[in-house]
Amino acid sequence: EDQVTQSPEALRLQEGESSSLNCSYTVSGLRGLFWYRQDPGKGPEFLFTLYSAGEEKEKERLKATLTKKESFLHITAPKPEDSATYLCAVQAINGSGNTGKLIFGQGTTLQVKP
Amino acid sequence: EAQVTQNPRYLITVTGKKLTVTCSQNMNHEYMSWYRQDPGLGLRQIYYSMNVEVTDKGDVPEGYKVSRKEKRNFPLILESPSPNQTSLYFCATKGAHHNEQFFGPGTRLTVL
């Protein structure tokens, strides 16, 4: 069964304290792995797509990496405005090709204190 | 401006009273999808539509129906809502060549 697990569930950091969020996945075939940011009461906002092991993407203080079993979202010198829930999702491939199914992890809620 | 709109944004209803949540996108995207979000369970996909001719079940389709008669609209129908369908619902869309999903603002549904 396709599955996505994120850890930790919650993370509290001091401003400037770098850390990483983990997303472990098991899928029959990976089409893509996605990272989203979600602020309270709002819809998720797209951050990155990763397609193959070894791939890395960066955006401001965020860097996403991918291996065959997991992805990391590294946050360098975070600021209070980085506080949000970060969601990881995978899109699987079946025997017929791409599927429209997207499986989300439960998210990591990040709080950055000034 | 690229937009995904959902209506209503908030709804309180009673068990068994049929309701429809509308979703509309102005990006000319083929793919649309519905999710529900519950504390501790994360985002779970209800239905998705690859295009106006193809609609398929996600992980939690029971108790829901969808309709895709035209590209821009993808309504979510609850024929006989029950309290366990109380949740925050999101509609999303994406283009053919990009995997970035654009999410709507959400509809908070309470079934009494």
mmCIF file of C-alpha atoms in Angstrom, chain B residues 10-97:
data_model
loop_
_atom_site.group_PDB
_atom_site.id
_atom_site.type_symbol
_atom_site.label_atom_id
_atom_site.label_comp_id
_atom_site.label_asym_id
_atom_site.label_seq_id
_atom_site.Cartn_x
_atom_site.Cartn_y
_atom_site.Cartn_z
ATOM 1 C CA TYR B 10 -18.691 27.766 5.355
ATOM 2 C CA LEU B 11 -21.741 25.536 5.677
ATOM 3 C CA ILE B 12 -23.646 24.100 8.611
ATOM 4 C CA THR B 13 -26.256 21.542 7.662
ATOM 5 C CA VAL B 14 -28.170 18.593 9.069
ATOM 6 C CA THR B 15 -27.863 14.878 8.477
ATOM 7 C CA GLY B 16 -29.448 13.699 5.244
ATOM 8 C CA LYS B 17 -29.918 17.071 3.562
ATOM 9 C CA LYS B 18 -28.305 16.938 0.119
ATOM 10 C CA LEU B 19 -25.678 19.565 -0.582
ATOM 11 C CA THR B 20 -23.261 20.590 -3.303
ATOM 12 C CA VAL B 21 -19.946 22.369 -2.918
ATOM 13 C CA THR B 22 -18.897 24.071 -6.113
ATOM 14 C CA CYS B 23 -15.365 24.421 -7.432
ATOM 15 C CA SER B 24 -14.358 26.523 -10.395
ATOM 16 C CA GLN B 25 -10.967 27.285 -11.965
ATOM 17 C CA ASN B 26 -9.987 29.862 -14.578
ATOM 18 C CA MET B 27 -6.644 28.311 -15.592
ATOM 19 C CA ASN B 28 -7.984 26.024 -18.338
ATOM 20 C CA HIS B 29 -6.533 23.036 -16.508
ATOM 21 C CA GLU B 30 -7.552 19.485 -17.311
ATOM 22 C CA TYR B 31 -6.935 18.008 -13.866
ATOM 23 C CA MET B 32 -9.111 18.752 -10.847
ATOM 24 C CA SER B 33 -9.371 17.061 -7.488
ATOM 25 C CA TRP B 34 -11.173 17.138 -4.141
ATOM 26 C CA TYR B 35 -9.604 16.571 -0.717
ATOM 27 C CA ARG B 36 -10.787 16.562 2.832
ATOM 28 C CA GLN B 37 -8.570 17.566 5.730
ATOM 29 C CA ASP B 38 -9.096 16.291 9.254
ATOM 30 C CA PRO B 39 -6.955 16.758 12.389
ATOM 31 C CA GLY B 40 -4.513 13.891 12.758
ATOM 32 C CA LEU B 41 -5.411 12.437 9.357
ATOM 33 C CA GLY B 42 -3.994 15.056 7.052
ATOM 34 C CA LEU B 43 -5.230 15.675 3.517
ATOM 35 C CA ARG B 44 -7.026 12.745 1.906
ATOM 36 C CA GLN B 45 -8.078 12.621 -1.706
ATOM 37 C CA ILE B 46 -11.785 12.039 -2.370
ATOM 38 C CA TYR B 47 -12.061 12.096 -6.162
ATOM 39 C CA TYR B 48 -9.999 13.368 -9.032
ATOM 40 C CA SER B 49 -10.655 14.063 -12.697
ATOM 41 C CA MET B 50 -7.889 13.822 -15.285
ATOM 42 C CA ASN B 51 -10.135 15.567 -17.830
ATOM 43 C CA VAL B 52 -13.832 16.002 -18.610
ATOM 44 C CA GLU B 53 -14.048 12.369 -19.722
ATOM 45 C CA VAL B 54 -12.182 10.702 -16.869
ATOM 46 C CA THR B 55 -13.085 10.769 -13.189
ATOM 47 C CA ASP B 56 -11.736 8.337 -10.626
ATOM 48 C CA LYS B 57 -11.854 7.576 -6.936
ATOM 49 C CA GLY B 58 -9.257 8.748 -4.475
ATOM 50 C CA ASP B 59 -8.692 7.185 -1.084
ATOM 51 C CA VAL B 60 -11.963 8.201 0.614
ATOM 52 C CA PRO B 61 -14.774 8.366 -1.996
ATOM 53 C CA GLU B 62 -17.549 6.792 0.097
ATOM 54 C CA GLY B 63 -20.501 9.125 0.592
ATOM 55 C CA TYR B 64 -19.420 11.543 -2.144
ATOM 56 C CA LYS B 65 -20.185 12.061 -5.805
ATOM 57 C CA VAL B 66 -18.581 14.356 -8.343
ATOM 58 C CA SER B 67 -19.514 15.695 -11.740
ATOM 59 C CA ARG B 68 -17.263 16.993 -14.531
ATOM 60 C CA LYS B 69 -19.486 18.252 -17.313
ATOM 61 C CA GLU B 70 -17.139 21.061 -18.304
ATOM 62 C CA LYS B 71 -13.460 21.751 -17.844
ATOM 63 C CA ARG B 72 -13.697 24.661 -15.435
ATOM 64 C CA ASN B 73 -16.136 23.183 -12.884
ATOM 65 C CA PHE B 74 -15.908 20.160 -10.591
ATOM 66 C CA PRO B 75 -18.692 20.124 -7.989
ATOM 67 C CA LEU B 76 -18.628 17.829 -4.961
ATOM 68 C CA ILE B 77 -22.014 16.336 -4.086
ATOM 69 C CA LEU B 78 -23.050 14.863 -0.749
ATOM 70 C CA GLU B 79 -26.347 13.087 -1.387
ATOM 71 C CA SER B 80 -27.033 12.271 2.269
ATOM 72 C CA PRO B 81 -24.472 13.958 4.518
ATOM 73 C CA SER B 82 -23.579 12.403 7.838
ATOM 74 C CA PRO B 83 -21.712 13.854 10.845
ATOM 75 C CA ASN B 84 -18.529 11.961 9.908
ATOM 76 C CA GLN B 85 -18.348 14.135 6.803
ATOM 77 C CA THR B 86 -17.770 17.195 8.957
ATOM 78 C CA SER B 87 -14.436 18.399 7.653
ATOM 79 C CA LEU B 88 -12.453 21.040 5.780
ATOM 80 C CA TYR B 89 -12.700 20.462 2.029
ATOM 81 C CA PHE B 90 -10.252 21.634 -0.616
ATOM 82 C CA CYS B 91 -10.549 21.660 -4.367
ATOM 83 C CA ALA B 92 -7.356 21.693 -6.438
ATOM 84 C CA THR B 93 -6.296 21.863 -10.065
ATOM 85 C CA LYS B 94 -3.094 21.478 -12.071
ATOM 86 C CA GLY B 95 -1.969 21.864 -15.633
ATOM 87 C CA ALA B 96 -0.870 19.046 -17.944
ATOM 88 C CA HIS B 97 2.809 19.875 -17.951
#
